[in-house]
Amino acid sequence: MAYQYIHTSAKRGLEPGKSGFCCVARSRELPKNLLRQLDRMSRYEHIAKGPSPIIMRHRKIETKDGAFHTLSRIQDSGVDYSKRNNHIAHHVAFEEREIRHLPDPATILLHWRGWRSEWQEPPRILGETDEFNIHDMDTSHINEPKDSDFPHMVENGIPLVRFVPIETGFELVVTAHWRKALLQLPVAERWKCSFTNCLLSTDKPSEFAWAAYWQDRELPFDIPQDPRPLGATETPSEEVAREAIEAEEPVEIPTATPEPKRQAPIVEIPDEENFKKAKRSKKPWTRRRMSHFLNTSLVALSILSLATAIFFLIEYRNNRKQAALDQGRQTAAMIKDDSDAESQASNLSVSAARTEWDRLLAESSLFNDLPLARAAAETLRVSGDSQPEDTLAFLEDALDQVESKSSSGVDVPSRFLTKTETNVALEPRVGRLLETKNLYLTSETLKTALSRLKELGVDVSMIEERLSQNAFRWEDLLIGLKECRRRTKDQFGSFDISRQNVASQYDKTYRELVSDNRLEPYLELHDIFGRRESSGFMAIDKSGYVSEPREIYYASFMQRIFNEFVLPRYSHFNQSPEFQMALRHAGSEKLTTALEVAKAIQDALEKARVQDVELQTQINFIKSQWESLFERNDLMEEAIIAFSIERIEEAKSKLSRLQTQLEPDDLKNYRRIRDINRVIDEAEKALQESETNEEWVVIHVQSSQL
């Protein structure tokens, strides 16, 4: 994400107690070290004569938080609250990994619509509507300068270090020249040139590869005149040699003449005065000397005795501890060789089990020595402490997730979690065990949302990369969901709003029709004749559209379905005049309403006779179903049937009309967008409410970005 920082003069700054020139707005996640650097880069100089410049800059800065490419627009902003000159500095910083998805820096400086020229709002944290969006560019006013206006900046595909004199007011023109020069470079090289379109007296020219300066303005530093390839340097010896050649004077290197070394005089010490070789006279054993000797001996003996006692005490304790460890390891080895772990666990003492369990947990090595961990947990469970066994069961389930590459998730017991207003965190020792296993903490709601989004074919990497192995931060995941929604919108950018509205009406009409239980029997009429769903009045094709859009009269549909059943079996029916007449009447075009057709078909079914028992059974079934649908002796009930069929006809007529305004995949795209947004809405709502009864799981994420 892009970090933003806005600096201007205000009566009240964003930080408590700040006023005057200070930060009035910034991104919430802006690193502190980067913030301090951007604050220093917000200087400006008002020019007494002529208009003050709009300064545009690109620099790469290194902080303890990492490397950032910063784009800055600094310009005059009228007067502030105290009626003094004001300016505004708006900075946008990108991490190194982001720039490969961006155009060149000069294009963003010239054409991004989000640059602020003033700030009249209260100080605040910038929100989603203020975020940098690469699509929010206004390139309608691009004016390319002529090549003859400025010197060339690139030679043989390599940028040159150049400082260009310009006239007052040509800052934007020279920035357009920077942009034109950057486009001559390979894409990977366009962010390696730092530049400014106007040097200030407080600037350091060495910080820029390209710089422009007003030709009639004096600056407190020398401006390099000769261009050289970016990255080329001169060694001190080469510089001295070049200066000597220019001065046409040889460079003399002084040489020092060594002075003779002086030796100190040799003094010989006579034998009688050499105190090292001289023999000392023996002191007599006086009473005082004897007392001093005995006291010193007693003190030394006491110290030696105490040290010996301490040594044996430490050795004794170490031997006991080593014995317990040896016993634990011996028991673990026995368990590895014997499948009956429960019987072998009794060989591990409670104290040894506690020691081994604490050691494995502290060293994050439970996964490396599972048999020993199981034995220790079983011994502690028998002694009344079930927490180690529960911990081990949770961790083994999590390990199974990794080995099976499943993303179904493992429930996290509440005792392993600590909750604050901003996040939910795993108990540190448990969290460390999951760090190397690609297991991430999340809520059950978000896990379900991720699974549903993947089923819909959505790239959820922007959400997964905000997951943490040890903590779940609501705000980070909300940002990831919003980014997922934005990318979905961009993916369907060619699906214009008018077609979306038509698809929405189509989908709504169809869902209202099929969800009405009173209409269901008439929509499923084809089932009575044993026909497939593709033969139904509201049959839908693979794209979601009605298969027969021209067939909008239900009476014609009933006649077609009845004829498709009778005609293949016509030879099996009796050829009585009554049946022949009833059959012709059922297919007559003179029947205008659906109820008239229904009664004519009912009459034909009553008069139908066949010799085939199985076919007669089928006809009897159709006749009974037909009677239950259409035969009423009450005029009001018949009116309700007619009204229901009219509703079906009106809905199909509307669907057929809307269908002509849509492309083949429009309905499918609309429903996919709708389902994706619905899943994201539900996930955002759950995260914003952050209910206390939310269940927590760890999931195995195989995304390459994590």
XYZ file of C-alpha atoms in Angstrom:
706
model
C 0.000 0.000 0.000
C 1.072 3.636 -0.511
C 1.805 5.702 2.597
C 0.717 9.361 2.548
C 1.856 12.325 4.644
C 0.492 15.908 4.394
C 2.387 18.786 6.017
C 1.139 22.396 6.222
C 0.518 25.227 8.685
C -2.523 24.659 10.875
C -3.895 25.903 14.174
C -4.053 22.318 15.399
C -1.956 19.425 14.101
C -2.692 15.732 14.051
C -0.418 15.083 17.023
C -1.660 16.539 20.352
C -0.064 19.885 21.192
C 1.309 20.520 17.699
C 0.477 23.690 15.729
C 2.043 25.787 12.992
C 3.850 23.806 10.298
C 3.174 20.183 11.210
C 1.457 16.993 10.055
C -2.278 17.470 9.452
C -3.031 14.118 7.789
C -1.295 10.789 7.232
C -1.885 7.107 6.630
C -2.605 5.094 9.758
C 0.146 2.547 9.091
C 2.873 5.103 8.241
C 6.143 3.882 9.879
C 7.576 6.258 12.512
C 11.063 6.468 10.993
C 9.603 7.255 7.581
C 7.367 9.898 9.175
C 10.384 11.731 10.597
C 12.140 11.693 7.218
C 9.078 13.062 5.414
C 8.754 15.822 7.987
C 12.334 16.961 7.188
C 11.603 16.830 3.457
C 8.683 19.291 3.736
C 10.707 22.549 3.524
C 9.753 25.235 1.008
C 10.908 28.695 -0.060
C 8.550 31.462 -1.104
C 10.030 33.583 -3.874
C 9.616 37.328 -3.351
C 9.716 38.153 -7.069
C 7.506 36.145 -9.353
C 5.318 33.091 -8.715
C 6.442 30.461 -6.235
C 7.226 27.107 -7.871
C 5.302 23.825 -7.701
C 8.108 21.483 -6.686
C 7.936 17.847 -7.801
C 10.458 15.363 -6.515
C 11.320 11.696 -6.495
C 13.813 10.321 -3.982
C 14.664 6.948 -2.527
C 15.290 7.038 1.215
C 16.585 4.373 3.566
C 15.139 4.045 7.083
C 15.208 1.437 9.827
C 11.807 0.347 8.547
C 13.183 -0.323 5.050
C 13.680 1.456 1.718
C 10.961 3.714 0.313
C 10.491 5.604 -2.950
C 8.941 8.983 -2.077
C 7.084 11.276 -4.453
C 6.614 14.841 -3.180
C 4.610 17.822 -4.383
C 5.397 20.998 -2.436
C 3.727 24.278 -3.353
C 2.416 27.624 -2.146
C -0.897 27.368 -0.276
C -1.946 30.987 0.288
C -1.984 32.205 3.891
C -2.499 30.249 7.075
C -4.663 30.889 10.123
C -2.239 33.621 11.301
C -2.303 35.391 7.874
C 1.292 34.403 7.135
C 2.610 32.686 4.034
C 1.672 29.032 3.931
C 2.735 26.053 1.870
C 1.659 22.425 1.669
C 3.871 19.367 1.214
C 2.103 16.192 0.110
C 4.243 13.025 0.105
C 3.389 9.537 -1.177
C 5.817 6.724 -0.297
C 5.962 3.282 -1.911
C 7.778 0.182 -0.754
C 10.334 -1.354 -3.123
C 8.096 -4.302 -3.977
C 5.231 -2.030 -5.089
C 6.938 0.013 -7.783
C 6.972 -2.794 -10.356
C 3.176 -2.369 -10.620
C 3.358 1.424 -11.095
C 4.075 3.779 -14.005
C 7.127 6.022 -13.876
C 7.336 8.514 -10.953
C 7.003 11.623 -13.163
C 3.665 10.386 -14.540
C 2.252 10.011 -11.016
C 3.557 13.453 -9.980
C 1.971 15.114 -13.018
C -1.301 13.246 -13.441
C -2.539 11.648 -10.188
C -5.787 13.385 -9.188
C -5.182 12.887 -5.454
C -2.492 15.570 -4.916
C -3.581 18.208 -2.382
C -2.941 21.907 -3.110
C -4.428 23.057 0.230
C -5.821 21.635 3.484
C -8.932 23.217 5.008
C -10.130 20.178 7.000
C -9.554 19.254 10.654
C -6.508 17.018 11.168
C -7.301 13.341 10.616
C -6.079 9.886 9.658
C -6.543 9.333 5.929
C -9.237 6.797 5.057
C -10.127 4.527 2.168
C -11.414 7.346 -0.057
C -8.012 9.076 0.190
C -5.962 6.024 -0.773
C -3.684 6.089 -3.787
C -5.309 4.381 -6.780
C -3.290 3.760 -9.916
C -6.444 4.095 -12.030
C -7.141 7.604 -10.717
C -5.019 9.359 -13.351
C -5.944 12.380 -15.470
C -3.831 12.077 -18.625
C -6.060 14.275 -20.786
C -3.690 17.275 -20.542
C -0.351 15.623 -21.373
C 1.808 18.131 -23.271
C 5.076 16.664 -24.444
C 7.911 19.245 -24.618
C 10.054 19.398 -27.726
C 13.396 17.591 -27.656
C 15.130 20.895 -28.456
C 13.771 22.604 -25.315
C 16.059 20.712 -22.925
C 19.227 18.603 -23.203
C 18.888 14.846 -23.588
C 18.886 12.912 -20.299
C 19.530 9.370 -21.567
C 22.455 8.188 -23.648
C 22.742 4.624 -25.010
C 20.014 3.468 -22.628
C 21.853 4.858 -19.549
C 20.568 7.944 -17.670
C 23.007 10.848 -17.355
C 23.464 12.927 -14.211
C 22.334 16.386 -15.385
C 21.533 19.765 -13.813
C 19.396 21.866 -16.164
C 18.898 25.661 -15.977
C 15.280 26.728 -16.605
C 13.329 29.943 -16.737
C 10.901 30.927 -13.988
C 7.592 29.053 -14.320
C 8.973 26.142 -16.386
C 8.899 23.634 -13.483
C 5.968 21.582 -14.840
C 7.428 21.631 -18.368
C 10.763 20.245 -17.186
C 8.928 17.559 -15.184
C 7.173 16.538 -18.413
C 10.660 16.344 -19.946
C 11.761 14.070 -17.062
C 8.742 11.862 -17.848
C 9.615 11.700 -21.547
C 13.201 10.732 -20.680
C 12.100 8.053 -18.191
C 9.957 6.401 -20.850
C 13.149 5.860 -22.887
C 14.494 3.590 -20.138
C 13.559 -0.052 -19.502
C 10.625 -0.429 -17.091
C 12.868 -1.801 -14.327
C 15.172 1.263 -14.527
C 12.582 4.065 -14.381
C 12.481 4.262 -10.591
C 16.284 4.462 -10.214
C 16.547 8.164 -11.183
C 15.967 10.641 -8.371
C 14.978 14.118 -9.586
C 13.614 17.529 -8.650
C 12.205 20.203 -10.923
C 13.464 23.091 -8.750
C 16.511 23.189 -6.465
C 16.076 25.053 -3.159
C 18.888 26.660 -1.189
C 18.485 23.982 1.502
C 18.893 21.095 -0.971
C 21.906 18.882 -1.517
C 22.581 18.457 -5.267
C 24.218 15.076 -4.626
C 20.804 13.629 -3.694
C 19.491 14.013 -7.256
C 20.444 12.495 -10.607
C 18.360 15.073 -12.480
C 17.732 18.574 -11.173
C 16.472 21.857 -12.586
C 17.306 25.318 -11.185
C 16.321 28.867 -12.004
C 19.108 30.268 -14.145
C 18.840 33.793 -12.686
C 18.849 32.702 -9.031
C 21.956 32.354 -6.866
C 22.292 29.195 -4.788
C 24.695 28.591 -1.857
C 26.417 25.667 -3.569
C 28.166 24.837 -6.817
C 26.074 23.152 -9.471
C 27.755 20.374 -11.498
C 27.902 21.296 -15.173
C 29.344 18.242 -16.936
C 26.976 15.314 -17.432
C 28.139 11.808 -16.559
C 26.460 8.389 -16.565
C 24.427 7.621 -13.455
C 26.550 5.531 -11.072
C 29.946 6.649 -12.459
C 32.373 7.985 -9.795
C 35.924 9.403 -9.689
C 38.559 8.142 -7.274
C 40.572 10.729 -5.291
C 43.783 9.912 -7.227
C 42.031 10.439 -10.549
C 40.655 13.738 -9.346
C 44.101 14.971 -8.247
C 45.608 13.920 -11.559
C 42.842 15.662 -13.511
C 43.322 18.897 -11.550
C 47.091 18.731 -12.133
C 46.634 18.345 -15.866
C 44.218 21.261 -16.002
C 46.682 23.459 -14.063
C 49.623 22.229 -16.238
C 51.743 21.864 -13.143
C 53.253 18.622 -11.932
C 51.948 17.308 -8.696
C 54.881 16.946 -6.336
C 54.586 14.296 -3.709
C 56.850 15.181 -0.749
C 59.190 12.428 0.424
C 60.475 12.172 3.988
C 64.208 11.567 4.692
C 64.611 8.974 7.428
C 66.640 10.098 10.466
C 69.254 7.774 12.062
C 67.990 5.895 15.075
C 69.542 6.750 18.418
C 70.387 4.072 20.921
C 70.123 4.531 24.671
C 73.372 4.220 26.683
C 74.091 0.806 28.104
C 74.381 0.744 31.878
C 75.775 -2.332 33.538
C 74.661 -3.152 37.079
C 77.399 -4.441 39.327
C 76.848 -7.863 40.863
C 76.741 -6.524 44.361
C 73.866 -4.170 43.428
C 71.738 -6.722 41.499
C 68.866 -7.193 43.966
C 67.413 -10.157 42.089
C 70.520 -12.178 42.692
C 71.184 -10.832 46.150
C 70.385 -13.165 49.060
C 67.985 -11.874 51.673
C 68.555 -12.474 55.363
C 66.039 -14.783 57.111
C 63.455 -13.157 59.387
C 63.181 -14.606 62.887
C 59.916 -16.442 63.949
C 58.450 -14.032 66.418
C 55.229 -14.533 68.368
C 53.439 -11.959 66.255
C 54.600 -13.574 63.002
C 53.477 -17.008 64.204
C 49.998 -15.674 65.141
C 49.581 -14.035 61.742
C 50.584 -17.256 59.955
C 48.067 -19.373 61.895
C 45.193 -16.940 61.317
C 45.862 -16.816 57.571
C 45.993 -20.619 57.389
C 42.663 -20.971 59.212
C 40.944 -18.499 56.854
C 42.312 -20.281 53.793
C 41.222 -23.658 55.162
C 37.687 -22.324 55.851
C 37.377 -20.946 52.323
C 38.584 -24.242 50.862
C 36.083 -26.227 52.951
C 33.190 -23.978 51.938
C 34.098 -24.199 48.256
C 34.313 -27.991 48.499
C 30.867 -28.183 50.124
C 29.312 -25.941 47.455
C 30.930 -28.003 44.715
C 29.539 -31.298 46.059
C 26.081 -29.732 46.564
C 25.927 -28.503 42.961
C 27.213 -31.821 41.697
C 24.558 -33.660 43.688
C 21.764 -31.532 42.249
C 23.087 -31.911 38.710
C 23.273 -35.668 39.137
C 19.624 -35.783 40.240
C 18.504 -33.629 37.309
C 20.549 -35.699 34.853
C 19.065 -38.881 36.294
C 15.561 -37.525 35.729
C 16.411 -36.528 32.151
C 18.007 -39.916 31.473
C 14.928 -41.624 32.826
C 12.704 -39.530 30.545
C 14.817 -40.236 27.465
C 14.987 -43.929 28.332
C 11.204 -44.047 28.620
C 10.830 -42.185 25.322
C 13.099 -44.702 23.634
C 10.988 -47.517 25.058
C 7.821 -45.867 23.712
C 9.320 -45.552 20.247
C 9.927 -49.292 20.202
C 6.587 -50.270 21.718
C 3.204 -49.326 20.166
C 1.412 -49.405 23.524
C 2.244 -45.808 24.596
C -0.225 -45.802 27.490
C 1.443 -48.668 29.358
C 4.933 -47.251 28.752
C 3.954 -43.752 29.938
C 3.708 -45.078 33.492
C 7.513 -45.519 33.463
C 7.981 -41.710 33.358
C 7.786 -40.017 36.750
C 5.624 -36.922 37.168
C 8.597 -34.667 37.916
C 10.532 -36.016 34.923
C 7.447 -35.629 32.726
C 7.024 -32.016 33.853
C 10.710 -31.334 33.212
C 10.630 -32.853 29.739
C 7.364 -31.142 28.777
C 8.583 -27.705 29.879
C 11.857 -28.218 28.029
C 10.194 -29.287 24.776
C 7.749 -26.399 24.973
C 10.440 -23.823 25.774
C 12.670 -25.064 22.940
C 9.706 -25.215 20.474
C 10.664 -28.810 19.724
C 7.427 -30.707 20.435
C 7.132 -31.604 16.742
C 10.721 -32.890 16.713
C 10.218 -35.396 19.543
C 6.549 -36.350 19.464
C 6.898 -39.756 21.222
C 8.553 -38.143 24.240
C 5.983 -35.341 24.205
C 3.112 -37.865 24.130
C 4.612 -39.820 27.044
C 5.072 -36.683 29.144
C 1.537 -35.451 28.359
C 0.012 -38.840 29.262
C 1.876 -38.972 32.589
C 0.757 -35.453 33.471
C -2.848 -36.274 32.503
C -2.851 -39.251 34.867
C -1.557 -36.963 37.601
C -4.502 -34.582 37.041
C -3.054 -32.031 34.567
C -4.821 -32.426 31.195
C -3.557 -29.179 29.648
C -0.389 -30.689 28.064
C -2.418 -33.444 26.414
C -4.958 -30.904 25.085
C -2.108 -28.743 23.793
C -0.506 -31.703 22.072
C -3.814 -32.789 20.511
C -4.308 -29.284 19.090
C -0.765 -29.146 17.705
C -0.988 -32.632 16.168
C -4.265 -31.716 14.452
C -2.558 -28.597 13.123
C 0.354 -30.697 11.875
C -2.095 -33.008 10.092
C -3.445 -29.932 8.282
C 0.036 -29.210 6.935
C 0.748 -32.794 5.888
C -2.621 -33.211 4.138
C -2.472 -29.660 2.669
C -6.004 -29.104 3.920
C -7.510 -25.675 4.612
C -10.469 -26.838 6.710
C -8.916 -25.316 9.852
C -8.306 -26.518 13.414
C -10.266 -25.035 16.310
C -8.126 -23.092 18.795
C -9.046 -23.610 22.478
C -9.902 -20.307 24.178
C -7.137 -20.733 26.803
C -4.529 -20.358 24.060
C -5.869 -16.906 23.116
C -5.569 -13.397 24.513
C -7.975 -10.727 23.239
C -7.607 -6.941 23.044
C -9.604 -4.213 21.316
C -7.470 -4.485 18.163
C -6.412 -8.103 17.881
C -6.574 -11.681 19.085
C -3.194 -13.303 19.776
C -1.998 -16.867 20.352
C -0.206 -17.789 23.555
C 3.477 -17.090 22.660
C 4.863 -20.597 23.256
C 2.117 -22.177 21.142
C 2.531 -19.508 18.486
C 6.251 -20.208 18.139
C 5.524 -23.861 17.371
C 3.346 -22.839 14.393
C 5.775 -20.324 12.897
C 7.550 -22.799 10.608
C 4.410 -24.659 9.507
C 2.570 -21.999 7.413
C -0.312 -22.050 9.906
C -2.175 -18.776 10.376
C -4.674 -17.614 12.989
C -8.072 -16.491 11.700
C -11.728 -16.382 12.649
C -14.205 -19.038 11.603
C -16.157 -16.347 9.715
C -13.168 -15.228 7.661
C -12.092 -18.826 6.999
C -15.548 -19.567 5.577
C -15.419 -16.366 3.518
C -12.018 -17.291 2.062
C -13.282 -20.750 1.148
C -16.387 -19.338 -0.583
C -14.366 -16.698 -2.444
C -11.963 -19.361 -3.718
C -14.947 -21.411 -4.937
C -16.044 -18.321 -6.876
C -12.611 -18.124 -8.516
C -11.419 -15.043 -6.613
C -7.728 -14.409 -5.956
C -7.651 -13.999 -2.148
C -3.899 -13.463 -1.817
C -4.424 -9.827 -0.791
C -6.398 -11.126 2.224
C -4.164 -14.095 3.057
C -1.009 -11.979 3.030
C -2.489 -9.900 5.882
C -2.952 -12.958 8.084
C -0.465 -13.461 10.899
C 0.747 -16.681 12.450
C 0.533 -15.360 16.001
C -2.181 -12.680 15.926
C -5.392 -11.696 14.145
C -5.779 -7.947 13.531
C -9.285 -6.845 12.565
C -8.214 -3.629 10.862
C -5.627 -5.334 8.622
C -8.128 -7.918 7.446
C -10.771 -5.261 6.730
C -8.236 -3.543 4.455
C -7.590 -6.873 2.712
C -11.324 -7.425 2.128
C -11.708 -3.931 0.670
C -8.761 -4.544 -1.638
C -10.378 -7.819 -2.745
C -13.617 -5.960 -3.513
C -11.684 -3.317 -5.466
C -9.849 -5.904 -7.549
C -13.114 -7.684 -8.319
C -14.553 -4.396 -9.541
C -11.485 -3.776 -11.715
C -11.681 -7.315 -13.112
C -15.159 -6.602 -14.474
C -14.317 -3.084 -15.618
C -15.638 -3.727 -19.144
C -19.033 -4.739 -17.711
C -20.669 -1.296 -17.808
C -23.261 -0.149 -15.299
C -26.177 -0.137 -17.755
C -25.740 -3.842 -18.569
C -25.286 -4.569 -14.872
C -28.653 -2.912 -14.145
C -30.368 -4.955 -16.863
C -28.795 -8.152 -15.534
C -29.924 -7.179 -12.030
C -33.539 -6.761 -13.196
C -33.379 -10.063 -15.056
C -32.004 -11.929 -12.038
C -34.501 -10.344 -9.644
C -37.477 -11.155 -11.891
C -36.403 -14.765 -12.321
C -35.751 -15.306 -8.598
C -39.136 -13.830 -7.613
C -40.839 -16.124 -10.101
C -39.221 -19.405 -9.075
C -39.378 -18.622 -5.335
C -43.181 -18.273 -5.328
C -44.509 -21.613 -4.031
C -47.965 -20.981 -5.530
C -46.479 -20.926 -9.027
C -44.182 -23.926 -8.611
C -46.709 -26.617 -9.809
C -47.345 -24.716 -13.069
C -43.611 -24.190 -13.641
C -43.026 -27.934 -13.142
C -45.809 -29.040 -15.539
C -43.301 -30.877 -17.751
C -42.657 -33.313 -14.880
C -46.198 -34.700 -15.235
C -45.376 -35.956 -18.732
C -41.963 -37.260 -17.658
C -40.164 -34.560 -19.620
C -36.736 -33.131 -18.706
C -36.313 -29.703 -17.185
C -35.065 -28.405 -20.546
C -38.653 -28.843 -21.828
C -40.150 -26.588 -19.151
C -41.889 -23.265 -19.748
C -39.078 -21.483 -17.852
C -36.227 -23.722 -19.079
C -32.818 -22.027 -18.613
C -29.738 -22.526 -20.781
C -26.091 -22.645 -19.627
C -25.801 -18.844 -19.619
C -28.829 -18.471 -17.337
C -31.216 -17.189 -20.017
C -34.611 -18.658 -20.970
C -34.220 -21.294 -23.707
C -37.440 -20.434 -25.562
C -37.818 -16.645 -25.248
C -40.484 -16.451 -27.991
C -42.842 -18.920 -26.271
C -44.552 -16.554 -23.827
C -48.112 -17.969 -23.863
C -48.756 -20.751 -21.374
C -51.653 -22.166 -23.450
C -49.328 -22.828 -26.409
C -46.818 -24.443 -24.056
C -49.461 -26.879 -22.708
C -50.514 -27.844 -26.232
C -46.868 -28.472 -27.229
C -46.144 -30.628 -24.174
C -49.348 -32.671 -24.688
C -48.665 -33.223 -28.405
C -45.044 -34.277 -27.700
C -46.440 -36.963 -25.386
C -49.283 -38.204 -27.615
C -47.838 -38.146 -31.145
C -44.996 -40.707 -30.609
C -47.593 -43.069 -29.058
C -50.505 -42.295 -31.388
C -50.705 -45.823 -32.817
C -51.292 -47.232 -29.318
C -54.434 -45.148 -28.736
C -57.926 -46.228 -29.728
C -59.128 -44.604 -32.930
C -62.652 -43.848 -31.717
C -64.353 -40.757 -33.217
C -64.798 -39.299 -29.704
C -61.045 -39.427 -28.958
C -60.127 -38.101 -32.410
C -62.468 -35.156 -31.977
C -61.208 -34.440 -28.422
C -57.588 -34.614 -29.639
C -58.229 -32.114 -32.456
C -60.036 -29.773 -30.056
C -57.116 -29.878 -27.563
C -54.727 -28.671 -30.304
C -57.069 -26.056 -31.769
C -55.791 -22.490 -32.230
C -59.260 -21.202 -31.332
C -58.550 -21.891 -27.661
C -57.172 -18.617 -26.322
C -56.825 -19.006 -22.556
C -54.773 -21.489 -20.587
C -57.825 -22.773 -18.690
C -59.653 -23.522 -21.978
C -56.654 -25.549 -23.187
C -56.397 -27.311 -19.805
C -60.056 -28.416 -19.946
C -59.689 -29.628 -23.578
C -56.624 -31.711 -22.676
C -58.463 -33.121 -19.655
C -61.321 -34.206 -21.961
C -58.894 -35.922 -24.361
C -57.231 -37.771 -21.466
C -60.629 -38.985 -20.269
C -61.407 -40.482 -23.705
C -57.988 -42.012 -24.308
C -57.821 -45.811 -24.270
C -54.793 -48.067 -24.901
C -54.117 -51.786 -24.771
C -50.654 -51.384 -23.192
C -51.049 -51.666 -19.407
C -47.928 -49.693 -18.628
C -48.936 -46.810 -20.924
C -52.480 -46.798 -19.511
C -51.024 -46.544 -15.992
C -48.970 -43.544 -17.124
C -52.056 -41.882 -18.679
C -54.033 -42.416 -15.469
C -51.218 -40.748 -13.473
C -51.133 -37.754 -15.858
C -54.921 -37.440 -15.677
C -54.964 -37.403 -11.853
C -52.181 -34.793 -11.714
C -53.910 -32.671 -14.358
C -57.165 -32.696 -12.383
C -55.388 -31.562 -9.225
C -53.889 -28.603 -11.098
C -56.727 -27.323 -13.270
C -60.084 -28.881 -12.360
C -62.081 -26.579 -10.044
C -65.796 -26.256 -9.531
C -65.478 -22.786 -7.990
C -65.242 -19.700 -10.212
C -63.084 -17.845 -7.685
C -60.558 -20.697 -7.543
C -60.442 -20.836 -11.344
C -59.800 -17.080 -11.403
C -56.848 -17.586 -9.025
C -55.404 -20.246 -11.363
C -55.812 -17.911 -14.360
C -54.142 -15.062 -12.423
C -51.181 -17.300 -11.469
C -50.645 -18.320 -15.101
C -50.859 -14.670 -16.202
C -48.105 -13.802 -13.711
C -45.897 -16.502 -15.221
C -46.560 -15.207 -18.748
C -45.809 -11.587 -17.752
C -42.554 -12.612 -16.051
C -41.396 -14.595 -19.084
C -42.298 -11.737 -21.410
C -40.190 -9.359 -19.289
C -37.278 -11.824 -19.163
C -37.398 -12.265 -22.946
C -37.299 -8.485 -23.441
C -34.384 -7.982 -21.004
C -32.511 -10.899 -22.529
C -32.187 -9.043 -25.839
C -30.216 -6.245 -24.075
C -27.548 -8.547 -22.591
C -24.370 -10.170 -23.833
C -23.933 -13.972 -23.469
C -21.876 -13.789 -20.225
C -23.478 -10.695 -18.657
C -25.834 -12.579 -16.359
C -23.122 -15.005 -15.276
C -20.750 -12.088 -14.514
C -23.423 -10.181 -12.616
C -24.274 -13.161 -10.417
C -20.597 -13.791 -9.740
C -20.034 -10.145 -8.738
C -23.164 -10.271 -6.581
C -22.076 -13.451 -4.811
C -18.527 -12.143 -4.254
C -19.771 -8.843 -2.812
C -22.283 -10.695 -0.641
C -19.528 -12.877 0.846
C -17.291 -9.831 1.434
C -20.194 -7.882 2.990
C -20.903 -10.680 5.452
C -17.208 -11.006 6.355
C -16.789 -7.228 6.811
C -19.890 -7.044 8.986
C -18.639 -9.870 11.211
C -15.186 -8.265 11.525
C -16.593 -4.809 12.276
C -18.901 -6.173 14.968
C -16.020 -8.310 16.345
C -18.390 -10.426 18.395
C -16.993 -11.996 21.539
C -18.474 -15.401 20.692
C -16.448 -15.658 17.472
C -14.713 -19.017 17.039
C -11.009 -19.061 16.150
C -9.050 -21.513 14.018
C -5.616 -21.950 12.497
C -5.552 -22.696 8.772
C -2.834 -23.928 6.449
C -2.227 -21.369 3.710
C -0.352 -22.475 0.604
C -0.193 -19.023 -1.036
C 3.247 -18.183 -2.400
C 2.979 -14.618 -1.066
C 3.038 -15.749 2.565
